[in-house]
Coordinates of C-alpha atoms and ligand atoms in Angstrom, one line a residue:
M23 CA 19.0 -11.5 -20.4
K24 CA 18.8 -14.2 -17.7
Y25 CA 17.7 -12.9 -14.3
L26 CA 17.7 -14.8 -11.1
M27 CA 15.8 -14.8 -7.8
T28 CA 17.3 -13.2 -4.7
I29 CA 16.8 -14.9 -1.4
N30 CA 18.7 -13.8 1.8
G31 CA 21.0 -11.7 -0.4
E32 CA 22.0 -14.6 -2.6
S33 CA 21.2 -15.2 -6.3
V34 CA 19.1 -18.3 -6.6
G35 CA 17.7 -20.5 -9.4
E36 CA 20.7 -20.7 -11.8
N37 CA 20.0 -24.4 -12.4
L38 CA 16.3 -24.3 -12.4
E39 CA 14.2 -24.5 -15.5
Q40 CA 13.8 -20.9 -16.9
I41 CA 10.6 -19.1 -18.0
D42 CA 11.0 -17.1 -21.2
I43 CA 9.5 -13.7 -21.2
I44 CA 8.0 -12.7 -24.5
N45 CA 7.7 -9.1 -25.9
P46 CA 4.0 -9.0 -26.9
G47 CA 4.8 -6.4 -29.6
T48 CA 7.4 -8.6 -31.5
N49 CA 6.9 -12.1 -30.1
E50 CA 10.7 -12.2 -29.3
V51 CA 12.2 -13.5 -26.1
V52 CA 13.5 -10.6 -24.0
G53 CA 14.8 -12.4 -21.0
S54 CA 14.1 -15.2 -18.5
V55 CA 13.6 -15.9 -14.8
P56 CA 13.8 -19.2 -12.9
N57 CA 10.6 -21.2 -12.5
G58 CA 10.8 -21.4 -8.7
G59 CA 8.3 -23.3 -6.6
E60 CA 7.7 -24.5 -3.0
A61 CA 11.4 -25.0 -2.1
E62 CA 12.3 -21.4 -3.1
A63 CA 9.2 -20.1 -1.3
E64 CA 10.3 -21.9 1.9
R65 CA 13.8 -20.4 1.7
A66 CA 12.4 -16.9 1.2
I67 CA 10.0 -17.3 4.2
E68 CA 12.9 -18.5 6.4
A69 CA 15.1 -15.6 5.3
A70 CA 12.3 -13.0 5.8
H71 CA 11.4 -14.6 9.2
N72 CA 15.1 -14.5 10.4
A73 CA 15.6 -10.9 9.2
F74 CA 12.4 -9.6 10.8
E75 CA 13.5 -8.9 14.4
G76 CA 16.6 -6.9 13.3
W77 CA 14.7 -4.9 10.8
A78 CA 11.8 -4.2 13.2
D79 CA 14.3 -3.1 15.9
L80 CA 15.7 -0.3 13.7
T81 CA 14.4 3.1 14.2
A82 CA 11.9 4.5 11.7
Y83 CA 14.6 7.0 10.8
D84 CA 17.1 4.2 9.9
R85 CA 14.5 2.4 7.8
A86 CA 13.6 5.7 6.0
S87 CA 17.2 6.2 5.0
Y88 CA 17.2 2.8 3.1
L89 CA 13.9 3.6 1.4
K90 CA 15.2 7.1 0.3
K91 CA 18.4 5.5 -1.1
L92 CA 16.2 3.1 -3.0
N93 CA 14.0 5.9 -4.2
D94 CA 17.1 7.8 -5.5
L95 CA 18.3 4.6 -7.3
L96 CA 15.0 4.1 -9.0
I97 CA 15.0 7.7 -10.3
E98 CA 18.6 7.3 -11.5
N99 CA 17.7 4.1 -13.4
K100 CA 14.4 5.4 -14.8
E101 CA 15.4 4.8 -18.4
A102 CA 16.8 1.3 -18.0
L103 CA 13.9 0.2 -15.8
G104 CA 11.4 1.8 -18.2
R105 CA 12.9 0.0 -21.2
V106 CA 12.8 -3.4 -19.6
M107 CA 9.2 -2.8 -18.6
T108 CA 8.2 -1.8 -22.1
L109 CA 10.0 -4.8 -23.6
E110 CA 8.4 -7.4 -21.3
M111 CA 4.8 -6.2 -21.3
G112 CA 4.4 -3.6 -24.0
K113 CA 3.6 -0.4 -22.0
P114 CA 4.4 2.6 -24.1
I115 CA 7.9 3.9 -23.1
T116 CA 6.9 7.3 -21.8
Q117 CA 4.3 5.6 -19.6
S118 CA 6.8 3.1 -18.4
M119 CA 9.2 5.8 -17.3
G120 CA 6.2 7.5 -15.7
E121 CA 5.5 4.3 -13.8
V122 CA 9.1 4.3 -12.5
M123 CA 8.5 7.8 -11.1
Y124 CA 5.0 6.8 -9.7
G125 CA 6.7 3.7 -8.2
A126 CA 9.4 5.8 -6.6
S127 CA 6.9 8.2 -5.1
F128 CA 5.6 5.4 -2.8
L129 CA 9.1 4.8 -1.4
E130 CA 9.6 8.5 -0.8
W131 CA 6.3 9.1 0.8
Y132 CA 6.4 6.0 3.1
A133 CA 10.0 6.7 4.1
E134 CA 8.4 9.8 5.8
E135 CA 5.1 8.3 6.9
G136 CA 7.0 5.5 8.8
K137 CA 8.1 8.3 11.2
R138 CA 4.4 9.0 12.0
I139 CA 3.2 5.7 13.2
Y140 CA 2.2 7.3 16.5
G141 CA 0.1 4.9 18.7
Q142 CA -2.1 6.5 21.4
T143 CA -2.3 7.3 25.1
V144 CA -5.9 6.8 26.3
P145 CA -7.3 8.4 29.5
A146 CA -7.8 5.6 32.1
H147 CA -11.0 5.1 34.1
L148 CA -9.0 4.3 37.3
P149 CA -6.3 6.4 39.1
N150 CA -3.8 3.5 39.3
K151 CA -3.7 2.7 35.6
R152 CA -2.2 4.1 32.5
M153 CA -3.5 3.0 29.1
Q154 CA -1.6 3.0 25.8
V155 CA -2.0 1.6 22.3
W156 CA 1.3 0.7 20.7
K157 CA 1.8 -0.1 17.1
K158 CA 3.8 -3.2 16.0
P159 CA 4.8 -4.3 12.5
V160 CA 2.7 -7.3 11.5
G161 CA 5.7 -9.5 10.6
V162 CA 6.7 -11.2 7.4
V163 CA 4.6 -9.9 4.4
A164 CA 4.2 -11.5 1.0
A165 CA 3.5 -9.1 -1.9
V166 CA 2.0 -10.7 -4.9
T167 CA 1.7 -8.4 -7.9
P168 CA 0.2 -8.3 -11.4
W169 CA 1.8 -7.9 -14.8
N170 CA 0.2 -4.5 -15.7
F171 CA 2.2 -2.4 -13.3
P172 CA 5.4 -4.4 -12.8
L173 CA 7.1 -1.8 -10.5
A174 CA 4.5 0.5 -8.9
M175 CA 2.4 -2.3 -7.4
L176 CA 5.5 -3.7 -5.7
T177 CA 6.5 -0.3 -4.2
R178 CA 3.0 0.5 -3.2
K179 CA 3.0 -2.7 -1.1
M180 CA 6.6 -3.0 0.0
G181 CA 7.2 0.7 0.7
P182 CA 4.8 0.9 3.6
A183 CA 5.5 -2.6 4.7
L184 CA 9.3 -1.9 5.1
A185 CA 8.7 1.5 6.6
A186 CA 6.5 -0.1 9.3
G187 CA 9.2 -2.7 10.1
C188 CA 8.0 -5.7 8.2
T189 CA 10.2 -7.9 6.0
V190 CA 9.0 -8.8 2.5
I191 CA 8.8 -11.6 0.0
M192 CA 8.0 -10.3 -3.5
K193 CA 6.3 -12.5 -6.0
P194 CA 5.8 -10.7 -9.4
S195 CA 3.6 -12.0 -12.2
S196 CA 5.3 -14.5 -14.5
E197 CA 4.2 -12.3 -17.5
S198 CA 6.4 -9.4 -16.4
P199 CA 9.0 -10.4 -13.7
L200 CA 12.1 -8.8 -15.4
T201 CA 11.4 -5.3 -14.0
A202 CA 11.0 -6.8 -10.5
A203 CA 14.4 -8.6 -11.0
M204 CA 16.1 -5.3 -12.0
F205 CA 14.4 -3.6 -9.0
M206 CA 15.7 -6.3 -6.7
D207 CA 19.3 -5.6 -7.9
L208 CA 18.7 -1.9 -6.9
I209 CA 17.4 -3.1 -3.5
E210 CA 20.7 -5.0 -3.1
E211 CA 22.6 -1.9 -4.2
A212 CA 20.8 0.3 -1.6
G213 CA 22.3 -2.0 1.1
F214 CA 19.2 -3.5 2.7
P215 CA 20.2 -6.1 5.3
K216 CA 20.0 -9.7 4.0
G217 CA 16.6 -11.3 4.0
V218 CA 14.7 -8.0 4.5
V219 CA 13.5 -8.1 0.9
N220 CA 13.4 -11.4 -1.1
L221 CA 12.3 -12.0 -4.7
V222 CA 10.8 -15.3 -5.8
T223 CA 9.7 -16.0 -9.4
G224 CA 7.9 -18.9 -10.9
S225 CA 4.8 -20.9 -10.3
S226 CA 2.1 -18.8 -8.6
S227 CA 0.1 -21.8 -7.4
K228 CA 3.2 -23.4 -5.8
I229 CA 4.8 -20.3 -4.4
V230 CA 1.6 -18.6 -3.2
G231 CA 0.2 -22.0 -2.0
K232 CA 3.3 -22.4 0.2
I233 CA 3.1 -18.8 1.5
M234 CA -0.6 -19.3 2.4
E235 CA 0.0 -22.4 4.4
D236 CA 3.0 -21.1 6.3
E237 CA 2.0 -19.3 9.6
R238 CA 5.3 -17.4 9.7
V239 CA 3.9 -15.2 6.8
R240 CA 1.5 -13.0 8.7
K241 CA 0.2 -11.0 5.8
L242 CA -0.5 -11.3 2.1
T243 CA -1.0 -8.2 0.0
F244 CA -2.3 -9.0 -3.5
T245 CA -3.3 -7.2 -6.6
G246 CA -5.1 -9.3 -9.3
S247 CA -8.4 -10.8 -10.3
T248 CA -11.5 -11.1 -8.0
E249 CA -11.5 -14.8 -8.8
V250 CA -8.0 -15.3 -7.3
G251 CA -8.8 -12.9 -4.5
K252 CA -11.7 -15.1 -3.4
L253 CA -9.5 -18.2 -3.5
L254 CA -6.9 -16.4 -1.3
I255 CA -9.7 -15.4 1.2
R256 CA -10.6 -19.1 1.5
Q257 CA -6.9 -20.1 1.9
S258 CA -6.2 -17.5 4.5
A259 CA -8.7 -19.0 6.9
D260 CA -6.5 -21.9 8.1
N261 CA -4.0 -19.7 9.8
V262 CA -6.0 -16.5 9.9
K263 CA -3.6 -14.7 7.7
L264 CA -4.1 -10.9 7.3
L265 CA -5.1 -9.9 3.8
S266 CA -5.1 -6.7 1.7
L267 CA -6.7 -7.3 -1.7
E268 CA -6.9 -5.0 -4.7
L269 CA -9.1 -6.9 -7.1
G270 CA -11.0 -6.3 -10.4
G271 CA -12.9 -3.2 -11.5
H272 CA -15.4 -2.1 -14.0
A273 CA -15.3 1.6 -13.8
P274 CA -18.2 3.8 -15.0
L275 CA -17.4 7.2 -16.4
I276 CA -20.4 9.6 -16.3
V277 CA -20.6 12.8 -18.3
L278 CA -23.5 15.1 -17.4
D279 CA -25.0 17.7 -19.7
D280 CA -23.2 20.6 -18.0
A281 CA -19.7 19.1 -18.3
D282 CA -16.9 20.9 -20.0
L283 CA -16.7 18.9 -23.2
E284 CA -12.9 19.2 -23.6
V285 CA -12.3 18.3 -20.0
A286 CA -14.6 15.3 -20.2
V287 CA -13.1 14.0 -23.5
Q288 CA -9.5 14.4 -22.2
G289 CA -10.5 12.7 -18.9
A290 CA -12.1 9.8 -20.8
I291 CA -8.9 9.4 -22.9
D292 CA -6.6 9.5 -19.8
S293 CA -8.7 7.0 -17.9
K294 CA -9.6 4.7 -20.8
F295 CA -6.4 4.4 -22.8
R296 CA -3.7 4.5 -20.1
N297 CA -1.5 1.4 -20.4
T298 CA -3.6 0.4 -23.5
G299 CA -6.7 0.1 -21.4
Q300 CA -5.1 -2.5 -19.1
T301 CA -5.5 -1.0 -15.7
C302 CA -8.0 -2.0 -12.9
V303 CA -9.2 1.6 -12.8
C304 CA -9.7 2.1 -16.6
A305 CA -13.1 3.5 -17.5
N306 CA -14.9 0.4 -18.8
R307 CA -18.3 2.0 -19.6
I308 CA -19.1 5.5 -20.4
Y309 CA -22.5 7.0 -19.7
V310 CA -23.3 10.3 -21.3
Q311 CA -26.3 12.4 -20.7
A312 CA -28.5 13.0 -23.8
G313 CA -27.9 16.7 -24.1
I314 CA -24.2 16.3 -24.7
Y315 CA -24.1 12.7 -26.1
E316 CA -23.7 13.5 -29.8
A317 CA -21.1 16.2 -29.2
F318 CA -19.2 13.9 -26.8
V319 CA -19.1 10.9 -29.2
E320 CA -17.9 13.1 -32.1
R321 CA -15.1 14.9 -30.2
F322 CA -14.1 11.8 -28.3
S323 CA -13.7 9.7 -31.4
E324 CA -11.8 12.5 -33.2
K325 CA -9.3 12.5 -30.4
V326 CA -9.1 8.7 -30.2
K327 CA -8.3 8.6 -33.9
E328 CA -5.2 10.8 -33.1
L329 CA -3.8 8.2 -30.7
N330 CA -0.7 6.6 -32.1
V331 CA -0.5 2.8 -32.1
G332 CA 2.8 0.9 -32.6
D333 CA 6.2 0.0 -31.3
A334 CA 6.0 0.7 -27.6
L335 CA 9.7 1.8 -27.5
D336 CA 8.9 4.8 -29.8
E337 CA 8.3 7.9 -27.6
S338 CA 5.5 9.1 -29.8
V339 CA 3.4 5.9 -29.3
D340 CA 0.3 6.1 -27.0
I341 CA -1.1 2.6 -27.5
G342 CA 1.1 -0.6 -27.3
P343 CA 0.3 -4.2 -27.8
L344 CA -2.0 -6.2 -25.4
I345 CA -0.3 -8.5 -23.0
N346 CA -1.1 -11.8 -24.6
Q347 CA -3.3 -13.7 -27.1
D348 CA -6.0 -14.2 -24.5
G349 CA -6.1 -10.5 -23.8
L350 CA -6.4 -9.8 -27.5
E351 CA -9.1 -12.4 -28.0
K352 CA -11.2 -11.0 -25.1
V353 CA -11.1 -7.5 -26.6
M354 CA -12.2 -8.8 -30.0
R355 CA -15.0 -10.9 -28.4
H356 CA -16.3 -7.8 -26.5
V357 CA -16.4 -5.7 -29.7
E358 CA -18.0 -8.5 -31.7
D359 CA -20.7 -9.1 -29.0
A360 CA -21.6 -5.4 -28.8
V361 CA -21.8 -5.0 -32.6
G362 CA -23.8 -8.2 -32.8
K363 CA -26.3 -6.7 -30.4
G364 CA -26.7 -3.3 -32.2
A365 CA -23.7 -1.1 -31.2
K366 CA -21.9 0.9 -33.8
V367 CA -18.2 1.3 -34.2
V368 CA -17.3 5.0 -34.5
S369 CA -13.5 4.6 -34.7
G370 CA -11.1 1.7 -34.7
G371 CA -12.7 -1.8 -34.3
H372 CA -9.9 -3.9 -35.8
R373 CA -6.8 -5.7 -35.0
K374 CA -3.9 -3.5 -36.0
S375 CA -1.2 -6.0 -37.2
E376 CA -0.8 -9.7 -37.5
T377 CA 2.6 -9.9 -35.8
G378 CA 2.2 -8.0 -32.5
L379 CA -0.9 -8.2 -30.3
Y380 CA -2.1 -4.7 -31.3
Y381 CA -5.7 -3.6 -31.4
E382 CA -6.9 -0.2 -32.6
P383 CA -8.2 2.2 -29.9
T384 CA -11.9 1.9 -30.4
V385 CA -15.1 3.9 -29.7
I386 CA -18.4 2.2 -29.9
R387 CA -21.7 4.0 -29.5
D388 CA -25.4 3.0 -28.9
V389 CA -24.3 0.3 -26.4
N390 CA -26.6 -1.0 -23.7
K391 CA -26.4 -3.2 -20.6
S392 CA -27.2 -6.4 -22.5
M393 CA -23.7 -6.3 -24.0
V394 CA -20.8 -8.2 -22.3
I395 CA -18.5 -5.2 -22.4
M396 CA -20.9 -3.4 -20.0
H397 CA -20.4 -5.9 -17.2
E398 CA -17.2 -7.9 -17.8
E399 CA -13.8 -6.2 -17.3
T400 CA -12.3 -5.6 -20.8
F401 CA -8.6 -4.8 -20.1
G402 CA -8.1 -3.3 -23.6
P403 CA -8.5 -0.1 -25.6
I404 CA -12.3 -0.2 -26.2
A405 CA -14.5 2.6 -25.1
P406 CA -18.3 1.8 -25.2
V407 CA -20.5 4.9 -24.9
Q408 CA -24.2 4.7 -23.7
K409 CA -26.7 7.5 -23.7
V410 CA -28.6 8.2 -20.5
E411 CA -31.4 10.6 -19.9
T412 CA -31.1 11.5 -16.1
V413 CA -28.6 11.6 -13.3
E414 CA -30.7 8.9 -11.5
E415 CA -30.4 6.6 -14.4
A416 CA -26.6 7.1 -14.6
I417 CA -26.2 6.4 -10.9
K418 CA -28.4 3.2 -11.1
L419 CA -26.4 1.9 -14.1
A420 CA -23.0 2.9 -12.6
N421 CA -23.8 0.9 -9.4
S422 CA -25.2 -2.1 -11.2
T423 CA -22.0 -4.2 -10.9
E424 CA -20.4 -6.4 -8.3
Y425 CA -17.3 -4.2 -8.6
G426 CA -16.6 -1.0 -6.7
L427 CA -13.0 0.2 -7.5
A428 CA -13.1 3.5 -9.5
A429 CA -15.6 5.8 -11.0
Y430 CA -15.3 9.1 -12.9
V431 CA -17.8 12.0 -13.0
F432 CA -17.7 15.0 -15.3
T433 CA -19.8 18.0 -14.3
E434 CA -19.1 21.6 -13.7
N435 CA -22.0 21.9 -11.2
V436 CA -20.6 21.4 -7.7
A437 CA -24.0 20.5 -6.1
R438 CA -24.9 18.0 -8.7
G439 CA -21.4 16.5 -8.6
M440 CA -21.4 16.1 -4.8
K441 CA -24.9 14.6 -4.7
L442 CA -24.1 12.2 -7.5
I443 CA -20.7 11.0 -6.0
E444 CA -22.3 10.5 -2.5
K445 CA -24.5 7.8 -4.2
L446 CA -21.7 6.0 -6.0
D447 CA -20.4 2.8 -4.4
F448 CA -16.8 3.1 -5.5
G449 CA -13.5 3.5 -3.5
I450 CA -12.0 6.0 -5.8
V451 CA -13.8 8.8 -7.7
G452 CA -12.2 11.1 -10.3
W453 CA -14.3 14.3 -10.6
N454 CA -13.3 16.1 -13.7
D455 CA -10.1 14.0 -13.4
G456 CA -9.2 10.9 -15.4
A457 CA -6.0 10.1 -13.5
P458 CA -6.6 10.3 -9.7
S459 CA -3.9 7.8 -8.5
A460 CA -1.1 9.1 -6.2
A461 CA 1.1 7.8 -3.4
Q462 CA -0.5 10.0 -0.6
V463 CA -4.1 8.9 -1.1
P464 CA -6.0 5.6 -0.4
F465 CA -6.4 3.3 -3.4
G466 CA -8.8 0.4 -3.2
G467 CA -12.2 -0.9 -3.8
M468 CA -15.6 -1.5 -2.3
K469 CA -17.7 -4.7 -2.9
E470 CA -15.9 -7.4 -4.9
S471 CA -13.1 -5.0 -5.8
G472 CA -11.2 -5.8 -2.6
I473 CA -10.4 -5.5 1.0
G474 CA -8.3 -2.6 2.5
R475 CA -6.6 0.4 0.9
E476 CA -3.1 0.9 -0.4
G477 CA -1.4 4.4 -0.5
G478 CA -1.8 7.2 2.0
A479 CA -2.0 6.9 5.7
E480 CA -4.3 3.9 5.4
G481 CA -1.7 2.1 3.4
I482 CA 0.7 1.9 6.3
E483 CA -2.0 1.0 8.9
A484 CA -2.3 -2.2 6.8
F485 CA 1.1 -3.3 8.0
V486 CA 0.8 -2.6 11.8
E487 CA -1.1 -4.2 14.6
S488 CA -2.4 -2.3 17.6
Q489 CA -1.2 -3.6 20.9
Y490 CA -3.1 -2.3 23.9
V491 CA -0.9 -2.0 27.0
S492 CA -2.5 -1.4 30.4
I493 CA 0.1 -0.2 32.9
G494 CA -0.6 -0.5 36.7
V495 CA 0.9 2.4 38.6
K496 CA 1.2 2.7 42.4
Ligands
SIN9 C1 -4.0 -1.0 -11.2 O1 -4.4 -1.1 -12.3 O2 -4.2 -1.8 -10.4 C2 -3.2 0.2 -10.7 C3 -3.6 1.5 -11.3 C4 -3.1 2.7 -10.6 O3 -2.3 2.6 -9.6 O4 -3.5 3.8 -11.0

């Protein structure tokens, strides 16, 4: 199906060159979007700029009613959206439908949270003054999103932005823009005023380049690689654009001797193999204390062997294809490097089929920090397990990375768990929990994993500025 961009309520890009979107499981073209560039970015900026005042002047209650309508439409269209998502990027269908619900939850939550942007009254130091802090929407926001969560990363950004009174330009990844285009149709159906939300597809360098240089866009919110994030930080300097960045990760998962084995194994599966290992918060390195190491490796690999790899449209499938050839090659390189340096494959370890980009869910043991997989983000279904002797060793290894997004800890001992987590430099920690993400809590990283938080109360603060007003009274 041929999808178009939407700018100021109009379909745009009919006559532009089209980008074909390829199903990574079958190599078939499943749709196309226009290859937009600077001209379309300029039109979208103009539209969002013109729509801003009217949208910001609405009450939070009016804005909430649009967001709730959109939330309802997402839920009604869960199957259709999920199917397109699976076709364009290979996420197993039950997980795609799960992502639609996850995506909708940001709209529902921020529809309400927009009503609680309170501001402050501050006691004055003089009798003839009254001091207040007002909250204003930052203005036009550009939301640049990755291919691995084609819907939820949009709603996690635009939900709070719209609730706060900002207008939005959405720029999805060119690997998976079809879900965003379908989502845009639902935004139109929900009746948002023209220009409040705009969708631009095509060349990231041209579109984002234009956005970065235009001072009318006050904020960029981006999810993607640390490398691109650093470039955006440099580009934002010229007009002091506000940034929220959710960047790369390399999550450690620590299992202590006193962990509940079944809980730890299930947590490792949930964290490692969600979206075929292609999330920023996937466990990338597993550190297991010596006393439970053999039992963990055995039970974990038994369960991993049960994971079903195949056609992502089949509801019984757990592991779909990887997004593209580069993704597959990286996974193969990580396994090859580890095995070459002495690691042993316990389960999996091979490409699954020659047609689609499938790789078997894989457990490798006896890994160590010299192996590439222990410091480079894998983005695939490979679980390397390293033995550690002490809690201190686990902490040291866990923190020995430039990333600080997510970490996981499995222990039944509350005091050990608390002391360990206090020492971890990560923005999100799952304690006996392999799936901590939710709309109502902050998501984001320390160190080179990013700037700011999405989700929860912090997620809406990112779209408002404080304006201090000093009032002279007689
Ligand atoms: C991501 O991979 O960036 C998002 C994962 C999540 O929201 O849990």
